[in-house]
PDB file of C-alpha atoms in Angstrom:
ATOM      1  CA  ARG A 559       0.000   0.000   0.000  1.00 69.00           C
ATOM      2  CA  GLU A 560       2.841   2.420   0.744  1.00 91.00           C
ATOM      3  CA  PRO A 561       4.198   2.525  -2.844  1.00 95.00           C
ATOM      4  CA  TYR A 562       0.697   3.311  -4.123  1.00 95.00           C
ATOM      5  CA  ARG A 563       0.300   6.206  -1.660  1.00 94.00           C
ATOM      6  CA  GLU A 564       3.730   7.519  -2.676  1.00 96.00           C
ATOM      7  CA  TRP A 565       2.691   7.345  -6.330  1.00 97.00           C
ATOM      8  CA  GLN A 566      -0.555   9.180  -5.537  1.00 98.00           C
ATOM      9  CA  LYS A 567       1.354  11.867  -3.630  1.00 98.00           C
ATOM     10  CA  GLN A 568       3.809  12.343  -6.488  1.00 98.00           C
ATOM     11  CA  LYS A 569       0.933  12.535  -8.966  1.00 98.00           C
ATOM     12  CA  ALA A 570      -0.757  15.206  -6.813  1.00 98.00           C
ATOM     13  CA  LEU A 571       2.481  17.214  -6.635  1.00 98.00           C
ATOM     14  CA  VAL A 572       2.962  17.041 -10.406  1.00 98.00           C
ATOM     15  CA  GLU A 573      -0.604  18.240 -10.871  1.00 98.00           C
ATOM     16  CA  ALA A 574      -0.141  21.033  -8.318  1.00 98.00           C
ATOM     17  CA  ARG A 575       3.007  22.270 -10.038  1.00 98.00           C
ATOM     18  CA  ALA A 576       1.328  22.221 -13.446  1.00 98.00           C
ATOM     19  CA  ARG A 577      -1.750  24.050 -12.171  1.00 98.00           C
ATOM     20  CA  ALA A 578       0.403  26.637 -10.410  1.00 97.00           C
ATOM     21  CA  GLU A 579       2.438  27.165 -13.584  1.00 97.00           C
ATOM     22  CA  ALA A 580      -0.801  27.670 -15.524  1.00 98.00           C
ATOM     23  CA  GLY A 581      -1.990  30.233 -12.971  1.00 96.00           C
ATOM     24  CA  ASP A 582      -4.829  28.065 -11.659  1.00 97.00           C
ATOM     25  CA  HIS A 583      -4.078  28.651  -7.999  1.00 95.00           C
ATOM     26  CA  ARG A 584      -7.305  27.146  -6.694  1.00 96.00           C
ATOM     27  CA  ALA A 585      -6.626  23.839  -8.440  1.00 98.00           C
ATOM     28  CA  ALA A 586      -2.975  23.967  -7.379  1.00 98.00           C
ATOM     29  CA  LEU A 587      -3.989  24.431  -3.761  1.00 96.00           C
ATOM     30  CA  LEU A 588      -6.407  21.499  -3.939  1.00 97.00           C
ATOM     31  CA  ALA A 589      -3.702  19.266  -5.403  1.00 98.00           C
ATOM     32  CA  PHE A 590      -1.193  20.364  -2.743  1.00 98.00           C
ATOM     33  CA  ARG A 591      -3.774  19.593  -0.054  1.00 97.00           C
ATOM     34  CA  ARG A 592      -4.266  16.136  -1.538  1.00 98.00           C
ATOM     35  CA  ALA A 593      -0.503  15.572  -1.427  1.00 98.00           C
ATOM     36  CA  THR A 594      -0.283  16.542   2.240  1.00 97.00           C
ATOM     37  CA  ARG A 595      -3.243  14.306   3.130  1.00 97.00           C
ATOM     38  CA  LEU A 596      -1.526  11.393   1.407  1.00 97.00           C
ATOM     39  CA  ALA A 597       1.813  12.059   3.110  1.00 96.00           C
ATOM     40  CA  PRO A 598       1.239  14.118   6.254  1.00 96.00           C
ATOM     41  CA  GLY A 599       4.665  13.214   7.646  1.00 96.00           C
ATOM     42  CA  ASP A 600       6.679  14.079   4.534  1.00 96.00           C
ATOM     43  CA  ILE A 601       8.744  17.166   5.267  1.00 97.00           C
ATOM     44  CA  GLU A 602       9.668  17.724   1.602  1.00 97.00           C
ATOM     45  CA  THR A 603       6.002  17.859   0.611  1.00 97.00           C
ATOM     46  CA  TRP A 604       5.267  20.374   3.361  1.00 97.00           C
ATOM     47  CA  ARG A 605       8.322  22.417   2.347  1.00 97.00           C
ATOM     48  CA  GLU A 606       7.078  22.657  -1.236  1.00 97.00           C
ATOM     49  CA  VAL A 607       3.567  23.541  -0.073  1.00 97.00           C
ATOM     50  CA  ALA A 608       4.901  26.244   2.267  1.00 97.00           C
ATOM     51  CA  GLU A 609       7.020  27.717  -0.521  1.00 97.00           C
ATOM     52  CA  TYR A 610       4.046  27.804  -2.884  1.00 97.00           C
ATOM     53  CA  LEU A 611       1.695  29.312  -0.297  1.00 97.00           C
ATOM     54  CA  SER A 612       4.258  31.942   0.605  1.00 97.00           C
ATOM     55  CA  GLY A 613       4.720  32.828  -3.061  1.00 96.00           C
ATOM     56  CA  VAL A 614       1.006  33.408  -3.590  1.00 95.00           C
ATOM     57  CA  GLY A 615       0.568  35.252  -0.298  1.00 95.00           C
ATOM     58  CA  SER A 616      -1.815  32.738   1.256  1.00 93.00           C
ATOM     59  CA  GLY A 617      -2.546  32.914   4.967  1.00 92.00           C
ATOM     60  CA  GLU A 618      -2.444  29.114   4.992  1.00 93.00           C
ATOM     61  CA  VAL A 619       1.341  29.347   4.835  1.00 96.00           C
ATOM     62  CA  LEU A 620       1.339  29.498   8.646  1.00 96.00           C
ATOM     63  CA  LEU A 621      -0.170  26.021   8.906  1.00 95.00           C
ATOM     64  CA  ALA A 622       2.368  24.655   6.438  1.00 97.00           C
ATOM     65  CA  ARG A 623       5.257  26.234   8.345  1.00 97.00           C
ATOM     66  CA  GLN A 624       3.918  24.872  11.639  1.00 97.00           C
ATOM     67  CA  ASN A 625       3.935  21.406  10.112  1.00 96.00           C
ATOM     68  CA  LEU A 626       7.504  21.928   8.920  1.00 96.00           C
ATOM     69  CA  VAL A 627       8.582  22.849  12.438  1.00 96.00           C
ATOM     70  CA  ARG A 628       6.714  19.883  13.899  1.00 96.00           C
ATOM     71  CA  LEU A 629       8.388  17.471  11.477  1.00 96.00           C
ATOM     72  CA  ALA A 630      11.894  18.943  11.722  1.00 92.00           C
TER      73      ALA A 630
END
């Protein structure tokens, strides 16, 4: 089951990056959320999410940074 979840997480991250690149921030955010639900303990996923949220000026960046601190 773990390899499948990893594949799903990677797929969600690829989608999030593509949506962000296309300027579809709502869809990017949904895909990033899916990635963090699939891998809540993955610090690299949270780091990417925090970077994205910071770049778009989202208030949700605080939650992502809290998770980074918790996992570090």
